[in-house]
Amino acid sequence: MAQVVLFENEEHRNILLEDHSEGEMVPANQHLIIHKGKGMLLDPGGHKIHSQVYSDLSASLSPNDLKYLFFSHQDPDIVAAANFWFMMTPADGLISELWLRFIAHFGVDRMVFHRIKTIPDRGQSVDLEGAELSIIPAHFLHSAGNFQLYDPVSKILYSGDLGASIGVGYRIVEDFDAHIPAIEGFHQRYMPTVKVYQLWAKMARKLDIETIAPQHGAIYQGKENVNRFIDWVENLPCGLDIMEDIYGSA
Ligand code: FE
């Protein structure tokens, strides 16, 4: 299983733990940020992959040095194995306050439940051993309580489901136009309305982003493709904007 270094300097590393899903599971990426020997694991995933992800993570970081588990939202491909991670590492979990009580249904043990910390709607910054990471709002992209994580050191925006592609055979988007068919259907059907894309695009343009790393599929690297994605999604009718066609034809 591949571990891909997306960014590296003397004290900071961003590692993609590439897709361990199989069979009927939606393919998913896990991401690890390490700063001065302490780590944050993003969207750790479900039961069938946790031991693989754990052993991959252990190659780069002692599990005892994992400080945070970031959950962009409540979907099972993100939080299903939360209990495993709370049992096997000392990390605190970070998730929207909207989903705290729902996570309990994935079987999070009472002993560790207090380690789940809730993120307020406006987001917050998180200190990872001196690196200030920004949790920023991504509500309704697609979940009602949804966040992304911006790392100002690597200039990577971890975008969760936004920008996700399924079934592409490449890791990096080289040709944005050729990539559109792999993202269009998802971004039209899972997201609620173009207004949220417009709000997000306005916020994203204020950040200095070199890389957009979604939880599924290929990564957008370099300012040109980052901006192509922002421009494209900002004008994409979706969800409610196109529901009349579906209800009307029933
Ligand atoms: Fe999701």
PDB file of N, CA and C and ligand atoms in Angstrom, residues 73 75 142 161, ligand 1:
ATOM      1  N   HIS A  73     -16.889  14.920   8.686  1.00  0.00           N
ATOM      2  CA  HIS A  73     -18.328  14.792   8.949  1.00  0.00           C
ATOM      3  C   HIS A  73     -18.613  13.381   9.435  1.00  0.00           C
ATOM      4  N   ASP A  75     -20.052  10.576   8.116  1.00  0.00           N
ATOM      5  CA  ASP A  75     -20.301   9.394   7.279  1.00  0.00           C
ATOM      6  C   ASP A  75     -19.480   8.178   7.738  1.00  0.00           C
ATOM      7  N   HIS A 142     -20.860  17.737   1.911  1.00  0.00           N
ATOM      8  CA  HIS A 142     -22.282  17.686   1.701  1.00  0.00           C
ATOM      9  C   HIS A 142     -23.091  17.637   3.004  1.00  0.00           C
ATOM     10  N   ASP A 161     -15.259  15.667   1.201  1.00  0.00           N
ATOM     11  CA  ASP A 161     -15.955  15.183   0.007  1.00  0.00           C
ATOM     12  C   ASP A 161     -15.923  16.177  -1.153  1.00  0.00           C
TER      13      ASP A 161
HETATM   14 FE    FE B   1     -19.625  11.917   2.965  1.00  0.00          FE
END
